[in-house]
Coordinates of C-alpha atoms and ligand atoms in Angstrom, one line a residue:
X14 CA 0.0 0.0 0.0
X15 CA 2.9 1.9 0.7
X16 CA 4.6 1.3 -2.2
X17 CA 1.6 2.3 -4.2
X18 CA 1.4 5.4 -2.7
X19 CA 5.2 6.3 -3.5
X20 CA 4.8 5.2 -7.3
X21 CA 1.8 7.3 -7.3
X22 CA 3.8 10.3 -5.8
X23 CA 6.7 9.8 -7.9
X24 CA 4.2 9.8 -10.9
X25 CA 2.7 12.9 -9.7
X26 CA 5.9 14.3 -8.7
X27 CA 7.3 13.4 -12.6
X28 CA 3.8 14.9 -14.7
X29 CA 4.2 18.1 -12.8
X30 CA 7.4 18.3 -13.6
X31 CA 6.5 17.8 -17.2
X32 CA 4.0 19.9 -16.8
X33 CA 6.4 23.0 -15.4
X34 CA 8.9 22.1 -18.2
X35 CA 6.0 22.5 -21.2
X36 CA 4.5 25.3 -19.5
X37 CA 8.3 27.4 -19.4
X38 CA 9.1 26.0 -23.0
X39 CA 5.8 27.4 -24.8
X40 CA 6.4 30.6 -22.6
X41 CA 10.1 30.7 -24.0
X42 CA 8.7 30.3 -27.7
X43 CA 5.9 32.4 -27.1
X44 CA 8.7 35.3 -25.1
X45 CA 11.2 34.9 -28.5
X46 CA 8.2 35.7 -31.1
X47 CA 6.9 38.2 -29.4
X48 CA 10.0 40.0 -29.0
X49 CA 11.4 38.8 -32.7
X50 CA 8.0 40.9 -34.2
X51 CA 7.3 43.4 -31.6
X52 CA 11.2 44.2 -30.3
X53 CA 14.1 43.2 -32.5
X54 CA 16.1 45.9 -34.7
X55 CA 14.8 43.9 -38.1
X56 CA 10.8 44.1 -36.6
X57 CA 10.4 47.1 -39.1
X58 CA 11.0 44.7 -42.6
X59 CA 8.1 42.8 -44.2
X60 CA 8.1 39.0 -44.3
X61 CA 6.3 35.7 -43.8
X62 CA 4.9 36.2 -40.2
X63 CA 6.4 32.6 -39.1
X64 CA 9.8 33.6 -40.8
X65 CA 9.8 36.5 -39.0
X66 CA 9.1 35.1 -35.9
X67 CA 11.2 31.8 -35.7
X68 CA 14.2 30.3 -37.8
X69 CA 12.3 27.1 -38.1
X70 CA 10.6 27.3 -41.2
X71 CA 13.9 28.5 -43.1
X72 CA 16.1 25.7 -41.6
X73 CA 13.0 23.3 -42.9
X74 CA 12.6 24.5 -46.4
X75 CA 16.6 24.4 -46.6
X76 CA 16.8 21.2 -45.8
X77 CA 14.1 20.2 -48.2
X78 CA 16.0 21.6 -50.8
X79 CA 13.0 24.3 -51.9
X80 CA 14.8 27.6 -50.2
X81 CA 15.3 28.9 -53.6
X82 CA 12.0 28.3 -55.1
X83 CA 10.6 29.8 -52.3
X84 CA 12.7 32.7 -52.5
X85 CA 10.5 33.8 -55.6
X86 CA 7.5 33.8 -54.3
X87 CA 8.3 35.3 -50.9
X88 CA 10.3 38.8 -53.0
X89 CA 6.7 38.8 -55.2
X90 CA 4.5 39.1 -52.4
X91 CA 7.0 40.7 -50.0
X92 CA 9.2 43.3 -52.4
X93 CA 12.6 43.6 -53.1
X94 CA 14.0 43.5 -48.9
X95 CA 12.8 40.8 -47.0
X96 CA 12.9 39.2 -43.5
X97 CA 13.5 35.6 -43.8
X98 CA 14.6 34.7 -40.5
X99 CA 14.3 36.5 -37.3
X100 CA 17.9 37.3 -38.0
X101 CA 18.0 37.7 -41.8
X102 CA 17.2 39.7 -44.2
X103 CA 17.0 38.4 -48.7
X104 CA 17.7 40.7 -51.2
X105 CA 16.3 41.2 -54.7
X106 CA 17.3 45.0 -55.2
X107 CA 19.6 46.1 -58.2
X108 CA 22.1 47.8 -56.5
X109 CA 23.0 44.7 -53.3
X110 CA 25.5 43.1 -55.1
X111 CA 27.7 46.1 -54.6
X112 CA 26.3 47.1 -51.2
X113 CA 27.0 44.0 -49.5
X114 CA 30.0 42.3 -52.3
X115 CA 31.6 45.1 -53.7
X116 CA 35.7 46.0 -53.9
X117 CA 35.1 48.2 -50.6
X118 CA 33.0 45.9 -48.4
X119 CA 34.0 44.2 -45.4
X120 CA 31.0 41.9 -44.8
X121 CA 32.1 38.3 -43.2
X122 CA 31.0 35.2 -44.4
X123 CA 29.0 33.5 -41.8
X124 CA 31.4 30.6 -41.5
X125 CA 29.0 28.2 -39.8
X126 CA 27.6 27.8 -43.2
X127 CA 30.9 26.9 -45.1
X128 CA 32.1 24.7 -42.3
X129 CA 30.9 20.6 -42.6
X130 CA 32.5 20.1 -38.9
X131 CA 33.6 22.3 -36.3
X132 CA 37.4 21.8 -36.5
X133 CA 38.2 22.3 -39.9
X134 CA 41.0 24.1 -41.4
X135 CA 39.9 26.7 -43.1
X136 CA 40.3 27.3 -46.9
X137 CA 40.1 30.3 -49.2
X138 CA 36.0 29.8 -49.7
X139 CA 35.8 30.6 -46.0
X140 CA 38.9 32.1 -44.4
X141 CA 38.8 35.6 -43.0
X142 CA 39.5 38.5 -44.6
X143 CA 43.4 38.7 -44.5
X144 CA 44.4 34.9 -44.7
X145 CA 41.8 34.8 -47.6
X146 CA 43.8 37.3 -49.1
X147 CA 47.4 35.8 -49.0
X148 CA 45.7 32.5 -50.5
X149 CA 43.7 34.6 -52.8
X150 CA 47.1 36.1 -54.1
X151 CA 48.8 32.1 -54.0
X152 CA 46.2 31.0 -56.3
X153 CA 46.0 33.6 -58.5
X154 CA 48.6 33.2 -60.8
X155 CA 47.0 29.1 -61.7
X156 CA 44.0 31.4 -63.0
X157 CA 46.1 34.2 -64.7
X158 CA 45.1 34.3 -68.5
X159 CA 48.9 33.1 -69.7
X160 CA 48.5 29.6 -67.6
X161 CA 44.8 29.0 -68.6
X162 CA 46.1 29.7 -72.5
X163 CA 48.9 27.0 -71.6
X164 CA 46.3 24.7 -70.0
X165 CA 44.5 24.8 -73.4
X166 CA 46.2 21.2 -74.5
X167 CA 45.2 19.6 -71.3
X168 CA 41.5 20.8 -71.1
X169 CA 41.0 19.8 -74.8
X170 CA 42.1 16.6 -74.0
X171 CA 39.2 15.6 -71.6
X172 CA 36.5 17.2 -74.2
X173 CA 38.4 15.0 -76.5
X174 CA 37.8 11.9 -75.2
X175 CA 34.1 13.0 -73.8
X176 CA 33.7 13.0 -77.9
X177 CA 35.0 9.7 -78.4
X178 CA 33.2 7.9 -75.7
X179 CA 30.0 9.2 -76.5
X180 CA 30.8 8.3 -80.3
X181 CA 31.6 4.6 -78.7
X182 CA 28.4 4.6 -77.1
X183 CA 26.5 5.4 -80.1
X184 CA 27.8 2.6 -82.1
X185 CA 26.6 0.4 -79.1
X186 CA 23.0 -1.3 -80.3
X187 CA 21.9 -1.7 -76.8
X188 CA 22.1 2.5 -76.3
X189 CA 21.3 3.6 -79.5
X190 CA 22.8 6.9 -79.0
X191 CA 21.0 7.3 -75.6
X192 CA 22.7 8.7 -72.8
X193 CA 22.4 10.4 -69.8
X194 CA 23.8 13.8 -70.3
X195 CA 24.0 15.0 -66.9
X196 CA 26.3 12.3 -65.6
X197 CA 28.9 12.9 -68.7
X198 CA 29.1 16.4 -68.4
X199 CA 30.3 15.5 -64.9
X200 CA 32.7 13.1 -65.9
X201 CA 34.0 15.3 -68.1
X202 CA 34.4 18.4 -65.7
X203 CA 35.7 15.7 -62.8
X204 CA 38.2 14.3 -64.7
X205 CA 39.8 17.5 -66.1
X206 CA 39.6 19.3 -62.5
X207 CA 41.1 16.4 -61.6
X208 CA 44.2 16.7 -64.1
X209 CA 44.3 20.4 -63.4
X210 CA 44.7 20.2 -59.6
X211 CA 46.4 17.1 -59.1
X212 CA 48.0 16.1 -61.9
X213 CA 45.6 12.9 -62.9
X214 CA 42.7 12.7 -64.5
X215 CA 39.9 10.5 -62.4
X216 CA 39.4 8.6 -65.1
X217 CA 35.1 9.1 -65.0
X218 CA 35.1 9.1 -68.9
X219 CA 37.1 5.7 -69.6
X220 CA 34.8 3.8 -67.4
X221 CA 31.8 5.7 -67.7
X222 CA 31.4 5.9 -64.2
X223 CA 32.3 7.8 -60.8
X224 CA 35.8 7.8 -59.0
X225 CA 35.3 6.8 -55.8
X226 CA 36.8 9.9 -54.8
X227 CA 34.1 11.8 -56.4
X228 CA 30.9 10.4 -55.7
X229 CA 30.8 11.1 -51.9
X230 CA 31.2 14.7 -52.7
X231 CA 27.1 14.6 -53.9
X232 CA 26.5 13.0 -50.4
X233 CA 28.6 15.3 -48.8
X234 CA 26.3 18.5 -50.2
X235 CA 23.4 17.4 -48.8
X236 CA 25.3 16.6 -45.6
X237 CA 26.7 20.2 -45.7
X238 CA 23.3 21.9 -46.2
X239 CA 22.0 20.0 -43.3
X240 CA 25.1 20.9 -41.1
X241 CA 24.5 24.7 -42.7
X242 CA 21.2 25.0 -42.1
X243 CA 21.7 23.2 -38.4
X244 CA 24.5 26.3 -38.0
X245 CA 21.6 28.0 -36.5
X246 CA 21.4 25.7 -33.4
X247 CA 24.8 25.5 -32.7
X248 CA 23.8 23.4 -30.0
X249 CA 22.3 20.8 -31.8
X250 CA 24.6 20.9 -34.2
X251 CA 27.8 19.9 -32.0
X252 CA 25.4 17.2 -30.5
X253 CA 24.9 15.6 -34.0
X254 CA 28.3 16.3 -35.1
X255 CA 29.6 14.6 -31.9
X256 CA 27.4 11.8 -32.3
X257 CA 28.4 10.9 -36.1
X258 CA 31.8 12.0 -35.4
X259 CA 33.1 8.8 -35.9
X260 CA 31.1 8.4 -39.8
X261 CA 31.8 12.0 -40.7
X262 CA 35.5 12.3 -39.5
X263 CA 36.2 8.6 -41.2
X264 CA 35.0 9.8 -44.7
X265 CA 36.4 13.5 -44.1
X266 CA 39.4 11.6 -43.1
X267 CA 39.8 9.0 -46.0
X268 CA 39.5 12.4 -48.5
X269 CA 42.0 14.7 -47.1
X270 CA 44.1 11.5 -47.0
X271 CA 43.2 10.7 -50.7
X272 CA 43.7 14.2 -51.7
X273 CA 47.2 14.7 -49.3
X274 CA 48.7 11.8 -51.0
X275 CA 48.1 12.8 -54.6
X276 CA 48.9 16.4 -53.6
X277 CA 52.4 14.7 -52.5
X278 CA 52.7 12.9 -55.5
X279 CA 52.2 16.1 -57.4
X280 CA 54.8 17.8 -55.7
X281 CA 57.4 16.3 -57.0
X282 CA 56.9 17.5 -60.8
X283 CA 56.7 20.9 -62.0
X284 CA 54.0 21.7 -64.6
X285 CA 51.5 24.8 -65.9
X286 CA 48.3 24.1 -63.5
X287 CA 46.1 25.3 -61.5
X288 CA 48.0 24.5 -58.4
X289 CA 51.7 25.1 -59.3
X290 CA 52.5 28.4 -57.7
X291 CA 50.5 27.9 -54.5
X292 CA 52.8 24.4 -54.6
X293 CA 55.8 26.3 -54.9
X294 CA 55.0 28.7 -52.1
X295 CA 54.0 26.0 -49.8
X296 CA 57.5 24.8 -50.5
X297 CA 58.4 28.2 -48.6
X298 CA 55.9 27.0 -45.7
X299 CA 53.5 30.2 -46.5
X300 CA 50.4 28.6 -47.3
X301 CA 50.8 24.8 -44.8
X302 CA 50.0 21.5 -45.3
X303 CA 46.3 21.2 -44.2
X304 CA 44.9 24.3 -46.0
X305 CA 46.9 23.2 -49.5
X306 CA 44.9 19.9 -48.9
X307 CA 41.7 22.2 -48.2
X308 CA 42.3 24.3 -51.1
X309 CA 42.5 21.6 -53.6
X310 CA 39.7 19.9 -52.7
X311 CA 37.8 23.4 -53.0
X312 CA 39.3 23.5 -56.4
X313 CA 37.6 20.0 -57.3
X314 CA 34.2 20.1 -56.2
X315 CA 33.8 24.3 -57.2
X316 CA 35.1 24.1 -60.4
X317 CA 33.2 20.5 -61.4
X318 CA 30.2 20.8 -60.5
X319 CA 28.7 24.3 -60.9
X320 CA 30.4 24.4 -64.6
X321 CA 28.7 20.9 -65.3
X322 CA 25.2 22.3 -64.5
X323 CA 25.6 24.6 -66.4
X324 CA 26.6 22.6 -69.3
X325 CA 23.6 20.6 -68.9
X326 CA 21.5 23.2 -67.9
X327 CA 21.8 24.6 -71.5
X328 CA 21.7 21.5 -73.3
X329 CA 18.0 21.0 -71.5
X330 CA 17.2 24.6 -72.7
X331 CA 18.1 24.1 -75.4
X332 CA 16.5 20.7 -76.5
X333 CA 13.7 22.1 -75.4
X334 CA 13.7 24.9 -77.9
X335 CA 14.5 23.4 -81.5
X336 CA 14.4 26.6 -83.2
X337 CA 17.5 27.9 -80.7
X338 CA 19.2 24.9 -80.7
X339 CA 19.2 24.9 -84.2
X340 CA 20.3 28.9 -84.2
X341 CA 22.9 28.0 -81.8
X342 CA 23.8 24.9 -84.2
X343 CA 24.5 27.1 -87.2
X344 CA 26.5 29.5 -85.4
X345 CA 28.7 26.4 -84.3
X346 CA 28.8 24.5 -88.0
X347 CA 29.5 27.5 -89.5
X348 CA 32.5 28.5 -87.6
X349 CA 34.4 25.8 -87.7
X350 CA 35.4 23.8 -91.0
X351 CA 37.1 20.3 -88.7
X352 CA 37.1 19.7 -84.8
X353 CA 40.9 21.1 -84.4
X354 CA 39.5 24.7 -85.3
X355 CA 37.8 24.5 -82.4
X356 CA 39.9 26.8 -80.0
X357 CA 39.7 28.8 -76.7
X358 CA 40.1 32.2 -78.9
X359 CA 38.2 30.9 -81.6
X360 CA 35.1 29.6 -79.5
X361 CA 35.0 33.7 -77.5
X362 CA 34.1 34.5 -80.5
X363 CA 30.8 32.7 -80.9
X364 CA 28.2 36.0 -79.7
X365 CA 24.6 33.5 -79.8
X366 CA 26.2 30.7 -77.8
X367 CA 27.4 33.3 -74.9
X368 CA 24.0 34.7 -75.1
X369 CA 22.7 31.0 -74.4
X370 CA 25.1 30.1 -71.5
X371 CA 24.4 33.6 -69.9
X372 CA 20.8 33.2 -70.2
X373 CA 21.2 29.3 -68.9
X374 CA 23.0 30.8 -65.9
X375 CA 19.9 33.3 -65.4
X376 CA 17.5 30.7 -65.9
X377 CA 19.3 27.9 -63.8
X378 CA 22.2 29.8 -61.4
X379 CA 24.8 26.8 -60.8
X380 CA 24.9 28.1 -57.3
X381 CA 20.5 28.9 -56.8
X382 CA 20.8 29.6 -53.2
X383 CA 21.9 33.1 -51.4
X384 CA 25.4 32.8 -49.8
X385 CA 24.7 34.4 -46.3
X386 CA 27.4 37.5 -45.3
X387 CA 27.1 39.1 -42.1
X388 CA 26.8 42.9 -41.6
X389 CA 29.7 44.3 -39.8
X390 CA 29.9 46.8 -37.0
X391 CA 27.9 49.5 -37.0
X392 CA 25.7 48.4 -39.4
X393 CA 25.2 49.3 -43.4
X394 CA 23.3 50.9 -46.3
X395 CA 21.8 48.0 -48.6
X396 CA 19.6 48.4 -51.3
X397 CA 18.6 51.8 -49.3
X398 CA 17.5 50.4 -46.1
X399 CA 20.2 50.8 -43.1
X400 CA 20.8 47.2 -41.7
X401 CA 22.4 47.0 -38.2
X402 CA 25.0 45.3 -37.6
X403 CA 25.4 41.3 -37.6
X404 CA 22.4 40.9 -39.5
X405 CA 22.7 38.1 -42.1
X406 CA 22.5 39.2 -45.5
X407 CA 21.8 37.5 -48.7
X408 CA 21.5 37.8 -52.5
X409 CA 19.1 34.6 -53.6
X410 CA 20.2 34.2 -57.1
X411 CA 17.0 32.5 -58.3
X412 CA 14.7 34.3 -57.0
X413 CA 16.7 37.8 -58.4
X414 CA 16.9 36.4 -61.7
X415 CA 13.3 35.6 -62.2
X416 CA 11.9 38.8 -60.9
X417 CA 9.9 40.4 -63.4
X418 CA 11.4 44.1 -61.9
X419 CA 14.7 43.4 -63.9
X420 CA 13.9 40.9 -66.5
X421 CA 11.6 41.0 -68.9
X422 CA 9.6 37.5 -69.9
X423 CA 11.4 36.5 -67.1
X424 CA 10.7 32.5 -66.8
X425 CA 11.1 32.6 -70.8
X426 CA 14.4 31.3 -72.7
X427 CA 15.5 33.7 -74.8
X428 CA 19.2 34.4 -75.1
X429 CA 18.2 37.5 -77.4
X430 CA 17.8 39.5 -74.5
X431 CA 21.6 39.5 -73.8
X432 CA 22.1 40.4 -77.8
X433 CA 20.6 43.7 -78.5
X434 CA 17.0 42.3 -78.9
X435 CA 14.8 45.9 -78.4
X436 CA 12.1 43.7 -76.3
X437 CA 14.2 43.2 -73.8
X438 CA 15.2 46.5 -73.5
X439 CA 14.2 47.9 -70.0
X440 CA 16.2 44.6 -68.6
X441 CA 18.9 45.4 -65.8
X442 CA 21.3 43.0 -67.2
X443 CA 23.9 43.2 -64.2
X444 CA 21.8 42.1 -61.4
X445 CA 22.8 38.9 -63.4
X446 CA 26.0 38.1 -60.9
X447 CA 26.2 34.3 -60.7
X448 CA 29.7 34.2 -59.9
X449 CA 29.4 37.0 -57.2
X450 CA 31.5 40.6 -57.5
X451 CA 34.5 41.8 -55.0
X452 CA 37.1 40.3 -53.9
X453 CA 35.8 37.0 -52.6
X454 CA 34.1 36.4 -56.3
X455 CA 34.6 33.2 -58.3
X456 CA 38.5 32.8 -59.2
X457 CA 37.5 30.4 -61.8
X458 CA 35.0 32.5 -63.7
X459 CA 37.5 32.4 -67.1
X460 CA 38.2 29.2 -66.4
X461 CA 34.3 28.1 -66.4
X462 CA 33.6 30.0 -69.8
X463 CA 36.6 28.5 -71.5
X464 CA 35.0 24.6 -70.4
X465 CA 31.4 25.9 -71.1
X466 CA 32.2 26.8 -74.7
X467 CA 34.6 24.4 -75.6
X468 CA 32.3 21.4 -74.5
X469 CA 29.7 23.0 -76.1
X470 CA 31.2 23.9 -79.4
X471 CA 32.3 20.5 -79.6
X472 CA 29.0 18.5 -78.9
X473 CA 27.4 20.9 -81.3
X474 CA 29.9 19.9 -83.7
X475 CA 29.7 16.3 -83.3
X476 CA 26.2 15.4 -82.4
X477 CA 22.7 16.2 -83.6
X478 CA 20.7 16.0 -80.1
X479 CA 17.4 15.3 -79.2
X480 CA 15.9 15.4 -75.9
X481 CA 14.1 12.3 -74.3
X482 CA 10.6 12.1 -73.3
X483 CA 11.2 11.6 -69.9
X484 CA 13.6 14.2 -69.5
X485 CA 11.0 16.7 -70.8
X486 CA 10.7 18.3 -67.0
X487 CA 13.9 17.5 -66.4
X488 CA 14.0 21.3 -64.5
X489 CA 11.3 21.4 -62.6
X490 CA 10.9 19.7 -59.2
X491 CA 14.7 19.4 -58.8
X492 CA 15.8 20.1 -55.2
X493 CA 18.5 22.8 -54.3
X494 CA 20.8 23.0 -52.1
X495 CA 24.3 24.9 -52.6
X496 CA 24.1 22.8 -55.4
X497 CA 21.4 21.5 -57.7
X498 CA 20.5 18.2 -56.7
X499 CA 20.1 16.9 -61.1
X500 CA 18.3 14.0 -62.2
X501 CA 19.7 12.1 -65.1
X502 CA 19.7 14.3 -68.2
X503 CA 17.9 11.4 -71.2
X504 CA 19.3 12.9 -74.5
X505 CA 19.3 10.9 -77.9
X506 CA 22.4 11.3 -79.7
X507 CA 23.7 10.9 -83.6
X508 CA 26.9 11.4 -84.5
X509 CA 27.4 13.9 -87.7
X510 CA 29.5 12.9 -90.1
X511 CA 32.5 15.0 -90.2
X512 CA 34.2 13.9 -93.8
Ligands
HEM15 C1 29.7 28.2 -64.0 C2 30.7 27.9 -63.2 C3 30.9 28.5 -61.8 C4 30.1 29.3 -61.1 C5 28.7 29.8 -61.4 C6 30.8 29.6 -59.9 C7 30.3 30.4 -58.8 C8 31.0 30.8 -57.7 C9 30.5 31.7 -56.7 C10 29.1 32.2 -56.7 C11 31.5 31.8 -55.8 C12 31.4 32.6 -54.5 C13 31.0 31.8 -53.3 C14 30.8 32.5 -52.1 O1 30.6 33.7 -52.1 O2 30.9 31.9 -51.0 C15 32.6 31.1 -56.2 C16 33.8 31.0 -55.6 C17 34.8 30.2 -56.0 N1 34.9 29.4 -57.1 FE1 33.5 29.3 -58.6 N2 32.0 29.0 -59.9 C18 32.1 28.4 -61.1 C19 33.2 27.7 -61.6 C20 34.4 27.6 -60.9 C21 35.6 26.9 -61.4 C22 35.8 26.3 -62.8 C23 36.5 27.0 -60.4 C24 38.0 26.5 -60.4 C25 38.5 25.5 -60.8 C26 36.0 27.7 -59.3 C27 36.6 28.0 -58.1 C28 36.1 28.8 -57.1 C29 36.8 29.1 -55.9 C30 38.2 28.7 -55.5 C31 36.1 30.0 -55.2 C32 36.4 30.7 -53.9 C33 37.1 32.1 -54.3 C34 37.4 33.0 -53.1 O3 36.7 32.9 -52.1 O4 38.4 33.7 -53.3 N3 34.7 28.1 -59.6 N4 32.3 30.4 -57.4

């Protein structure tokens, strides 16, 4: 009887404990909304009432992948400034990239978002401002027009054999010329990042298939937008990361191991790459071990993947428009009389197909999402509004580049717009900033257009294309994350005859 009475006390004893521990939580939610509408120093800018209120929605949608889509509708209903977060504020106004990117700035990156795990050595995506700068300065010279002219025999070589594999596969009965697109444009920029960086291709192309090197990298970006997202609970962050410490570090582990190794092996030649002089000035112990191996790995998955969705970004555009394609088609044919015309200079000089890439890269920014900065003391001017200081910032490409206020038809292909075309007129063409502006903007931008056009050029050349039926949504419903997260790309190819 006794004993009843204690259990029944101690359950008591545990429900009003319960009951005090829901009662202070709600109050706590209830205490942060209030004050995150009625008190904070953003409580002034328009947004989604939830968004406003609590982070919770944003972290969700990120992690769904649909941020960016969202984006759109929340800058149509909201305008150009809004509040996304309690602590965050989106912009889709003409004049943010230079407010918050340009020479002069000093915004921060928010380095929770760049980092995967807590101790990390940084690299030059996410380092602060004055170590960025020294590696900034080690890698520039790998970009610097004279190497990427001298890189020309290496780059070719990759498109080269792209060609004759997909010619192979046409011959095969079993494909009959069908292929997945997607994936070889991938091999294609894997393998020749890989020759450029560390001195050996990864050999995608010969077998038609990922390097085991490469293909944890896609798990790894939806890892990292988990981990970004989760940045905002620091808390529960270090509580997952501690608990999966032993998965994560082993992978992280087994790369930087990977990568360290070839890096070594590298080392011991001297060649025109992308790597060569930050190489040698590691030799003089500027630039150490760890960030080198950081570096190159930042080398590999930036300048792969984003240059790939592009690639097939634009071959889904335009399949989907015959009567560009076969524009684009002409200007290609026409240029060249046999494949070895087909050169870095000569390829600038094609006006309709850098029309098409640009308005591929409007349509379907490589990187969709807005890279958040943080507004430094004292707070800043953007787009007209003062901002105090660490606010999180962002520019959501996506969204900026489908807003009716700058573009015209603005959902619509139509590479015109970038070539003079009077409808397009009242456009404000440089809002269009997929590789960011300042000093923290994409080193490989020359590098990128170079791959772009050559690949292009060359599949134009060899290949009549035709998409495949069920590739014909191939855009839509995709998930984004840093990233696009890209379905197979179906595309029927025949080889031209080129005697
Ligand atoms: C179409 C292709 C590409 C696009 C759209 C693109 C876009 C971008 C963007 C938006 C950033 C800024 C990221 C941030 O602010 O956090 C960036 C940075 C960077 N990109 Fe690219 N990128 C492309 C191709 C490449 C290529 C081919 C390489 C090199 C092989 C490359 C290497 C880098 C590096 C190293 C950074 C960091 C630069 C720094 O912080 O100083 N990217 N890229």
């Amino acid at each position: 009887m006794e004993q009843a009475i204690t259990m029944d006390g101690a359950l008591r004893m545990g429900n009003l404990f319960f009951l005090c521990f829901a009662v202070t939580l709600t109050s706590w939610i209830i205490a942060e909304a209030l004050y995150n509408l009625f008190f904070h120093p953003l409580r002034t800018f328009p947004g989604p009432l939830l968004w406003r209120a609590f982070r919770l929605p944003f972290v969700i949608k990120a992690i769904q992948g649909r941020l960016a889509f969202d984006m759109l509708s929340i800058h149509e209903q909201y305008g150009p400034v809004v509040r996304i977060a309690p602590n965050e504020l989106a912009f889709a106004h003409s004049s943010a990239w230079h407010d918050i990117m340009g020479g002069k700035q000093d915004f921060a990156k928010w380095d929770e978002y760049y980092k995967v795990q807590d101790r990390q050595a940084t690299n030059i995506m996410f380092a602060p401002a004055e170590e960025h700068a020294k590696m900034r300065r080690a890698a520039g010279f790998g970009f610097s027009d004279r190497t990427l002219r001298e890189m020309e025999p290496l780059i070719q070589n990759s498109i080269g054999l792209l060609i004759r594999r997909l010619r192979d596969h046409c011959k095969s009965s079993e494909a009959y010329g069908k292929v997945d697109m997607s994936a070889w444009y991938n091999f294609t920029t894997f393998d020749l990042i890989g020759n450029l960086v560390m001195g050996e291709s990864y050999h995608c192309l010969e077998n038609a298939d990922y390097h085991p090197w490469v293909r944890p990298i896609f798990q790894v970006t939806y890892i990292s937008a988990i981990m970004s997202s989760l940045g905002h609970y620091p808390w529960f962050k270090s509580t997952l990361l501690r608990l999966f410490r032993p998965i994560i570090s082993r992978k992280i582990l087994n790369h930087q191991a990977y990568t360290r190794a070839k890096l070594a092996e590298r080392m011991k030649v001297n060649r025109i790459d992308l790597v060569q002089a930050m190489l040698d000035i590691n030799r003089d112990n500027e630039v150490e071990m760890d960030k080198l191996v950081m570096n190159a790995s930042v080398l590999i998955v930036a300048g792969s993947e984003t240059t790939a969705t592009v690639l097939s970004g634009v071959t889904y555009l335009l399949l989907s428009h015959p009567d560009k394609l076969a524009r684009l088609a002409d200007e290609v044919r026409n240029a060249f009389e046999s494949e070895d015309d087909i050169t870095v200079v000569k390829v600038s000089q094609l006006d309709y197909m850098l029309a098409c890439l640009e308005e591929t890269m409007r349509l379907y920014p490589p990187v969709p999402i807005g890279m958040p900065r943080i507004v430094p003391k004292g707070g800043r001017i953007i787009g007209g509004s003062y901002v105090p200081e660490n606010t999180h910032v962002a520019i959501w490409h996506r969204a900026l580049y489908r807003n009716p206020a700058y573009f015209t038809h603005p959902t619509s292909f139509c590479p015109e717009r970038f070539q003079g075309d009077p409808k397009f007129v009242d456009d404000e063409r440089e809002v269009l900033q997929p590789f960011h502006v300042g000093k923290r903007n994409c080193i490989g931008r020359s590098l990128a257009y170079i791959e772009m056009r050559l690949v292009l050029a060359r599949m134009l050349f060899n290949f009549d294309m035709v998409l495949n039926d069920e590739s014909r949504d191939w855009m839509a419903n995709q998930r984004a994350y840093n990233i696009w997260s890209k379905p197979p790309l179906h595309v029927r190819l025949s080889p031209r005859s080129l005697n």
